[in-house]
Amino acid sequence: MKSANHMKQKPLTVVFASLILIGGFLPPATFAQTLDEACTAIANRLMAEQIQQGDKAGTWTSEADFTGSIVAGMMAACEMSSRDAWMASAELGGDYILRSAEGNFYGDEAYALTRLSEAAADPCDNAWRTAVESFYATVSAEYPGGTMGYIEDYGRIDHSTAVFYIANHVVAACYVDAADKEIWRQGLIESLCGVDDSCLFPVMGLGVATWALALTGPLDKTPIMDPVGQGAAYWTGSTLQDLPHMLMSRQVPEGRQGAGGFYWLFGQVDGDPNGWTEDTIFATLGLTAAARTSSDPKLDSAILAAREALLSGVAADGRVWELLSQQGAVYFVYAGEMLQALEALSLLSVPADINKDGQVDLTDFQILIARWGSSNCEEPSWCDGADINRDGQVDAADLGILLEFLPNQQASVSDEASGM
């Protein structure tokens, strides 16, 4: 028989939800899965589908070239919720990278190895780190033209694709404190200025570049232009500090199809946003990285909207589609990239800490209920903070976010939050 004490231990989320429903504040509502639920579903599926034997052991069917992005995602999942089986999966993927690349790594492979290094018993001395250190030293000393020559050779491929790989290299090079880390960073800036709407993934390129640049240095008044003043017209007069706002200008606004997601072109202002999953993933990575050193409330609003859009694109079984509408192709690499975005979202201050006292508790709930039904909320107060998702009204969407973080979720971000 259950004791009275057991009844008192019912989770606060259940108690508060029951109070609202009984009190008639709102009809029953169905909320999207939480960050942790989405992470668990994706990571479990990736672990189950990973090839375990043979030459391709550690990879995923037909996606060996994307092992780096998937392994980085598995490490992101391990940071969110430590699981030995997930770590074993990531390490198996890391072994494949070391075995197959023979010391010449794609950018996402180098980044994945640094994530494995972070989790090693000695992050400063392990096989993962040594391999990455050796790669950057070899490029600097032996590649024709050195590091800049290596970066310039990316000009042979689509500029936005090049930016993706270089951005990952920038973060990895900074992690191992490579001698040429600043050359890598400058090379990224110069590569970014070649991205325009003629490229395959312009907004994705903007997002991943913002992520790498925000993690490895200041977003300051450095011009986004190459040394001879050339580049796509889109970047004329732009500086690094403009990057977060350029990203936010590409977000689909509230009330339109795909709200919270991101358009894939710089020049797109209306119509079907397509809802490409990767554009929203990398835009979110860029905005969350920028938010670590910014107090701009517009960033908070954009990130919360992106969070809802991303979670809507994850199926209960962990599949992630080409489109956030859960349509199109399903690839493992989308799942790995999604895990990276979910981790970035999890590292931010808890948005449901309405009174900013460091925890989400009954006081925050009371504030939300006191402002229930408020409309026309806007900055700076956002109706006393109860409009958690910054959509202008206090409603069921805000309650859903609050209930996800109850009870007593610490709102501060760990000083040891990963990313580099």
mmCIF file of C-alpha atoms in Angstrom, residues 300 304 345 348-368 384-390 397-412:
data_model
loop_
_atom_site.group_PDB
_atom_site.id
_atom_site.type_symbol
_atom_site.label_atom_id
_atom_site.label_comp_id
_atom_site.label_asym_id
_atom_site.label_seq_id
_atom_site.Cartn_x
_atom_site.Cartn_y
_atom_site.Cartn_z
ATOM 1 C CA ASP A 300 16.518 35.203 -25.983
ATOM 2 C CA LEU A 304 13.224 30.270 -27.613
ATOM 3 C CA LEU A 345 20.111 25.091 -25.845
ATOM 4 C CA LEU A 348 21.782 28.506 -21.631
ATOM 5 C CA SER A 349 20.214 30.074 -18.581
ATOM 6 C CA VAL A 350 16.850 28.511 -17.838
ATOM 7 C CA PRO A 351 14.231 30.780 -19.477
ATOM 8 C CA ALA A 352 11.537 29.762 -16.998
ATOM 9 C CA ASP A 353 13.387 31.362 -14.061
ATOM 10 C CA ILE A 354 11.013 34.309 -14.258
ATOM 11 C CA ASN A 355 12.226 36.156 -11.146
ATOM 12 C CA LYS A 356 15.909 35.368 -11.903
ATOM 13 C CA ASP A 357 16.659 33.957 -8.435
ATOM 14 C CA GLY A 358 18.629 31.000 -9.758
ATOM 15 C CA GLN A 359 15.912 28.352 -9.702
ATOM 16 C CA VAL A 360 12.527 27.507 -11.159
ATOM 17 C CA ASP A 361 9.980 27.038 -8.404
ATOM 18 C CA LEU A 362 6.523 27.895 -7.080
ATOM 19 C CA THR A 363 7.287 31.619 -7.094
ATOM 20 C CA ASP A 364 7.835 31.575 -10.850
ATOM 21 C CA PHE A 365 4.612 29.615 -11.271
ATOM 22 C CA GLN A 366 2.703 32.187 -9.208
ATOM 23 C CA ILE A 367 4.058 35.042 -11.315
ATOM 24 C CA LEU A 368 2.962 33.296 -14.495
ATOM 25 C CA ASP A 384 6.813 40.770 -15.829
ATOM 26 C CA GLY A 385 8.766 37.919 -17.410
ATOM 27 C CA ALA A 386 5.768 35.584 -17.635
ATOM 28 C CA ASP A 387 5.802 35.734 -21.436
ATOM 29 C CA ILE A 388 8.625 33.199 -21.411
ATOM 30 C CA ASN A 389 8.701 32.520 -25.159
ATOM 31 C CA ARG A 390 8.428 36.239 -25.982
ATOM 32 C CA ALA A 397 3.111 27.752 -24.485
ATOM 33 C CA ASP A 398 4.738 29.603 -21.593
ATOM 34 C CA LEU A 399 3.283 27.150 -19.099
ATOM 35 C CA GLY A 400 4.703 24.248 -21.077
ATOM 36 C CA ILE A 401 8.205 25.697 -20.849
ATOM 37 C CA LEU A 402 7.812 26.375 -17.121
ATOM 38 C CA LEU A 403 6.615 22.850 -16.375
ATOM 39 C CA GLU A 404 9.576 21.381 -18.242
ATOM 40 C CA PHE A 405 12.015 22.935 -15.788
ATOM 41 C CA LEU A 406 10.172 22.293 -12.523
ATOM 42 C CA PRO A 407 11.093 21.476 -9.846
ATOM 43 C CA ASN A 408 14.168 23.350 -8.644
ATOM 44 C CA GLN A 409 16.099 23.395 -11.911
ATOM 45 C CA GLN A 410 19.226 25.486 -11.408
ATOM 46 C CA ALA A 411 19.219 28.445 -13.764
ATOM 47 C CA SER A 412 22.924 29.173 -13.859
#
